[in-house]
CSV table of C-alpha atoms in Angstrom, one decimal:
chain,number,residue,atom,x,y,z
A,106,GLU,CA,13.8,-38.2,-3.2
A,107,ALA,CA,12.5,-35.2,-1.2
A,108,GLY,CA,13.1,-31.8,-2.7
A,109,VAL,CA,14.3,-28.6,-1.1
A,110,ALA,CA,11.9,-27.5,1.7
A,111,GLN,CA,11.3,-23.9,2.7
A,112,SER,CA,9.2,-22.3,5.3
A,113,PRO,CA,7.1,-20.2,5.7
A,114,ARG,CA,5.6,-20.0,2.2
A,115,TYR,CA,4.2,-16.5,2.8
A,116,LYS,CA,5.1,-13.8,5.3
A,117,ILE,CA,3.7,-10.3,5.7
A,118,ILE,CA,5.4,-7.8,8.0
A,119,GLU,CA,5.7,-4.1,8.6
A,120,LYS,CA,8.8,-2.2,7.7
A,121,ARG,CA,11.5,-2.2,10.4
A,122,GLN,CA,10.3,-5.6,11.7
A,123,SER,CA,12.5,-8.7,11.6
A,124,VAL,CA,11.8,-11.9,9.7
A,125,ALA,CA,13.5,-15.3,9.3
A,126,PHE,CA,13.3,-17.9,6.6
A,127,TRP,CA,14.3,-21.6,6.9
A,128,CYS,CA,15.6,-24.0,4.3
A,129,ASN,CA,16.3,-27.7,4.3
A,130,PRO,CA,18.2,-28.8,1.2
A,131,ILE,CA,18.2,-32.1,-0.5
A,132,SER,CA,19.9,-34.7,1.6
A,133,GLY,CA,23.6,-35.0,0.8
A,134,HIS,CA,23.8,-31.7,-1.1
A,135,ALA,CA,26.9,-29.8,0.0
A,136,THR,CA,26.2,-26.5,-1.6
A,137,LEU,CA,23.3,-24.2,-0.6
A,138,TYR,CA,22.2,-20.9,-2.1
A,139,TRP,CA,19.8,-18.2,-1.1
A,140,TYR,CA,18.4,-16.0,-3.9
A,141,GLN,CA,16.1,-13.0,-4.0
A,142,GLN,CA,13.7,-12.8,-6.8
A,143,ILE,CA,11.8,-9.5,-7.3
A,144,LEU,CA,8.6,-9.8,-9.3
A,145,GLY,CA,9.3,-10.0,-13.1
A,146,GLN,CA,13.0,-10.5,-12.7
A,147,GLY,CA,15.4,-13.4,-12.5
A,148,PRO,CA,16.8,-14.7,-9.2
A,149,LYS,CA,19.7,-12.8,-7.7
A,150,LEU,CA,22.2,-14.7,-5.6
A,151,LEU,CA,22.4,-13.4,-2.0
A,152,ILE,CA,24.7,-16.0,-0.5
A,153,GLN,CA,26.3,-19.3,-1.3
A,154,PHE,CA,27.4,-21.9,1.2
A,155,GLN,CA,29.7,-24.9,0.7
A,156,ASN,CA,28.9,-27.2,3.7
A,157,ASN,CA,28.9,-24.7,6.6
A,158,GLY,CA,31.3,-22.2,5.1
A,159,VAL,CA,30.4,-19.1,3.1
A,160,VAL,CA,31.7,-19.1,-0.5
A,161,ASP,CA,30.1,-15.9,-1.8
A,162,ASP,CA,28.2,-13.3,0.0
A,163,SER,CA,29.2,-10.3,-2.2
A,164,GLN,CA,25.6,-9.3,-3.0
A,165,LEU,CA,24.2,-9.8,0.6
A,166,PRO,CA,23.2,-6.4,2.2
A,167,LYS,CA,25.1,-7.2,5.3
A,168,ASP,CA,23.8,-4.2,7.3
A,169,ARG,CA,20.4,-5.9,7.4
A,170,PHE,CA,20.7,-9.5,6.0
A,171,SER,CA,22.4,-12.4,7.7
A,172,ALA,CA,22.5,-16.1,7.0
A,173,GLU,CA,23.9,-19.2,8.6
A,174,ARG,CA,24.2,-22.8,7.9
A,175,LEU,CA,25.0,-24.6,11.1
A,176,LYS,CA,26.2,-28.2,10.8
A,177,GLY,CA,26.2,-27.9,7.0
A,178,VAL,CA,22.6,-28.9,6.5
A,179,ASP,CA,19.7,-26.5,7.3
A,180,SER,CA,20.0,-22.8,6.7
A,181,THR,CA,18.3,-19.7,7.9
A,182,LEU,CA,18.2,-16.2,6.3
A,183,LYS,CA,17.3,-13.3,8.4
A,184,ILE,CA,16.3,-9.7,7.6
A,185,GLN,CA,16.5,-7.1,10.4
A,186,PRO,CA,15.2,-4.5,10.0
A,187,ALA,CA,13.1,-5.0,6.8
A,188,LYS,CA,12.6,-2.3,4.2
A,189,LEU,CA,9.8,-1.9,1.6
A,190,GLU,CA,12.2,-2.9,-1.1
A,191,ASP,CA,12.8,-6.3,0.5
A,192,SER,CA,9.4,-7.4,-0.8
A,193,ALA,CA,10.3,-10.4,-3.0
A,194,VAL,CA,10.4,-14.1,-3.2
A,195,TYR,CA,13.3,-15.7,-1.4
A,196,LEU,CA,14.4,-18.9,-3.0
A,197,CYS,CA,16.7,-21.6,-1.5
A,198,ALA,CA,18.5,-24.0,-3.8
A,199,SER,CA,21.0,-26.8,-3.3
A,200,SER,CA,23.4,-28.7,-5.5
A,201,LEU,CA,25.4,-31.9,-4.9
A,202,GLN,CA,28.7,-30.1,-5.4
A,203,MET,CA,30.1,-26.9,-6.7
A,204,THR,CA,30.9,-27.8,-10.3
A,205,TYR,CA,31.1,-25.8,-13.5
A,206,TYR,CA,27.8,-27.4,-14.7
A,207,ASN,CA,26.4,-26.7,-11.3
A,208,GLU,CA,22.8,-28.1,-11.5
A,209,GLN,CA,20.7,-26.5,-8.8
A,210,PHE,CA,17.4,-27.7,-7.3
A,211,PHE,CA,15.1,-25.0,-6.0
A,212,GLY,CA,12.6,-24.9,-3.2
A,213,PRO,CA,9.1,-23.3,-3.7
A,214,GLY,CA,10.3,-20.0,-2.1
A,215,THR,CA,9.0,-17.7,0.6
A,216,ARG,CA,7.0,-14.7,-0.6
A,217,LEU,CA,7.7,-11.7,1.6
A,218,THR,CA,5.6,-8.6,1.6
A,219,VAL,CA,6.8,-5.6,3.6
A,220,LEU,CA,4.1,-3.0,4.3
B,1236,THR,CA,30.2,-8.4,-13.5
B,1237,GLN,CA,28.7,-11.1,-15.8
B,1238,LEU,CA,25.3,-10.2,-17.2
B,1239,LEU,CA,22.8,-12.3,-19.2
B,1240,GLU,CA,20.2,-10.5,-21.3
B,1241,GLN,CA,17.1,-12.4,-22.4
B,1242,SER,CA,14.8,-11.4,-25.2
B,1243,PRO,CA,12.0,-11.0,-25.6
B,1244,GLN,CA,10.8,-10.2,-22.1
B,1245,PHE,CA,7.2,-11.1,-22.9
B,1246,LEU,CA,5.8,-13.5,-25.5
B,1247,SER,CA,2.1,-14.1,-26.1
B,1248,ILE,CA,1.2,-16.6,-28.8
B,1249,GLN,CA,-1.5,-19.0,-29.9
B,1250,GLU,CA,-1.3,-22.8,-29.4
B,1251,GLY,CA,0.5,-24.4,-32.3
B,1252,GLU,CA,2.9,-21.6,-33.0
B,1253,ASN,CA,6.7,-21.8,-32.8
B,1254,LEU,CA,8.8,-19.4,-30.8
B,1255,THR,CA,12.4,-18.7,-29.9
B,1256,VAL,CA,13.9,-17.1,-26.8
B,1257,TYR,CA,17.4,-15.7,-26.8
B,1258,CYS,CA,20.0,-15.3,-24.1
B,1259,ASN,CA,23.0,-13.2,-24.7
B,1260,SER,CA,26.1,-12.1,-22.8
B,1261,SER,CA,29.5,-10.4,-23.5
B,1262,SER,CA,31.0,-13.0,-21.1
B,1263,VAL,CA,32.0,-16.6,-21.7
B,1264,PHE,CA,30.3,-19.2,-19.6
B,1265,SER,CA,31.4,-22.8,-18.9
B,1266,SER,CA,27.8,-23.9,-19.1
B,1267,LEU,CA,24.4,-22.5,-19.8
B,1268,GLN,CA,21.2,-23.7,-18.2
B,1269,TRP,CA,17.6,-23.2,-18.9
B,1270,TYR,CA,15.0,-23.2,-16.2
B,1271,ARG,CA,11.2,-23.0,-16.3
B,1272,GLN,CA,9.3,-21.4,-13.4
B,1273,GLU,CA,5.6,-21.6,-12.7
B,1274,PRO,CA,3.7,-19.1,-10.4
B,1275,GLY,CA,4.3,-19.9,-6.7
B,1276,GLU,CA,7.1,-22.4,-7.5
B,1277,GLY,CA,10.8,-22.4,-7.7
B,1278,PRO,CA,12.6,-22.7,-11.1
B,1279,VAL,CA,13.0,-26.3,-12.5
B,1280,LEU,CA,16.0,-27.2,-14.6
B,1281,LEU,CA,15.2,-28.1,-18.2
B,1282,VAL,CA,18.6,-28.6,-19.7
B,1283,THR,CA,22.3,-27.9,-19.3
B,1284,VAL,CA,24.5,-27.2,-22.3
B,1285,VAL,CA,28.3,-27.3,-21.8
B,1286,THR,CA,30.0,-27.4,-25.2
B,1287,GLY,CA,30.2,-24.5,-27.7
B,1288,GLY,CA,27.8,-25.2,-30.6
B,1289,GLU,CA,26.0,-27.9,-28.7
B,1290,VAL,CA,22.4,-28.6,-29.6
B,1291,LYS,CA,20.1,-30.5,-27.2
B,1292,LYS,CA,16.5,-31.6,-27.9
B,1293,LEU,CA,13.9,-32.3,-25.3
B,1294,LYS,CA,10.7,-33.3,-27.1
B,1295,ARG,CA,9.4,-30.1,-28.6
B,1296,LEU,CA,12.2,-27.9,-27.1
B,1297,THR,CA,15.5,-27.4,-28.8
B,1298,PHE,CA,18.4,-25.7,-26.9
B,1299,GLN,CA,21.5,-24.4,-28.5
B,1300,PHE,CA,24.7,-23.0,-27.0
B,1301,GLY,CA,26.7,-20.6,-29.1
B,1302,ASP,CA,30.1,-21.5,-30.6
B,1303,ALA,CA,31.8,-18.9,-28.4
B,1304,ARG,CA,29.8,-19.9,-25.3
B,1305,LYS,CA,28.4,-16.4,-24.8
B,1306,ASP,CA,24.8,-17.0,-26.0
B,1307,SER,CA,22.1,-19.5,-26.1
B,1308,SER,CA,18.6,-20.0,-27.6
B,1309,LEU,CA,15.5,-22.0,-26.7
B,1310,HIS,CA,13.2,-22.9,-29.5
B,1311,ILE,CA,9.7,-24.4,-28.9
B,1312,THR,CA,7.9,-26.1,-31.7
B,1313,ALA,CA,4.1,-26.2,-31.7
B,1314,ALA,CA,3.6,-24.5,-28.4
B,1315,GLN,CA,0.9,-25.8,-26.0
B,1316,PRO,CA,-0.9,-24.0,-23.1
B,1317,GLY,CA,1.1,-26.2,-20.7
B,1318,ASP,CA,4.3,-24.5,-21.9
B,1319,THR,CA,3.1,-21.2,-20.3
B,1320,GLY,CA,5.6,-20.0,-17.6
B,1321,LEU,CA,8.7,-18.0,-16.9
B,1322,TYR,CA,11.8,-19.2,-18.8
B,1323,LEU,CA,15.1,-18.3,-17.3
B,1324,CYS,CA,18.6,-18.8,-18.7
B,1325,ALA,CA,21.5,-19.0,-16.3
B,1326,GLY,CA,25.2,-19.1,-16.9
B,1327,ALA,CA,27.7,-20.9,-14.7
B,1328,GLY,CA,31.5,-20.9,-14.5
B,1329,GLY,CA,33.6,-18.3,-16.3
B,1330,THR,CA,34.7,-15.8,-13.7
B,1331,SER,CA,32.1,-17.0,-11.2
B,1332,TYR,CA,32.9,-20.6,-10.6
B,1333,GLY,CA,30.1,-22.5,-8.8
B,1334,LYS,CA,27.7,-19.6,-9.1
B,1335,LEU,CA,24.8,-19.1,-11.5
B,1336,THR,CA,24.1,-15.7,-13.1
B,1337,PHE,CA,20.4,-15.5,-14.2
B,1338,GLY,CA,18.9,-13.6,-17.0
B,1339,GLN,CA,15.8,-11.5,-16.2
B,1340,GLY,CA,13.5,-14.1,-17.8
B,1341,THR,CA,10.9,-14.4,-20.6
B,1342,ILE,CA,7.3,-14.7,-19.6
B,1343,LEU,CA,5.6,-17.0,-22.1
B,1344,THR,CA,1.8,-17.2,-22.5
B,1345,VAL,CA,0.3,-19.7,-24.9
B,1346,HIS,CA,-3.4,-19.2,-25.6
B,1347,PRO,CA,-5.6,-22.2,-26.5
């Protein structure tokens, strides 16, 4: 079974530029998550999708971050414009369903450096 | 807001030693998960505990969920260099159904 795919793996941009990340979840997984992980910290949830609908985006900085999951499969996360503090690893995860035991499978992440 | 606090934040030990990592919260969780993350990779699920007082063993790793479902511990017996990595606890359910709240992680280094 193929895992969660993410691209690119690394991205370096200057502040105020735009960037987009792509995620392809495990086939059949209805729930998709985007996390931000700053070096030395645990992942912080940015947005959670159930199929193509948003379940939770309470911690997404909506003035600069946006995400979509068209057709309930692939997802993209965009930052526009980027700030220095956005430097982090952006992780995508998926789970079969939204349950209380909620086992999530993570992709390798995209490491973003904002200069 | 549900928070999970892990301790210690860093752990550096010699091969063969035992260690315990703690994960504490003031909130009740429906389940508690432990993940291990290696550099350049995403977290990988080790175990899920769902019942208060539950103990699960995975080879040299023992996981326990507190009776009140607010805390958990991970104990590693006879640590090996291959155990090196970032260990994360994550709580699910409670007031945030379907969402995981992660602790800040414990960086474990096992020296040969």
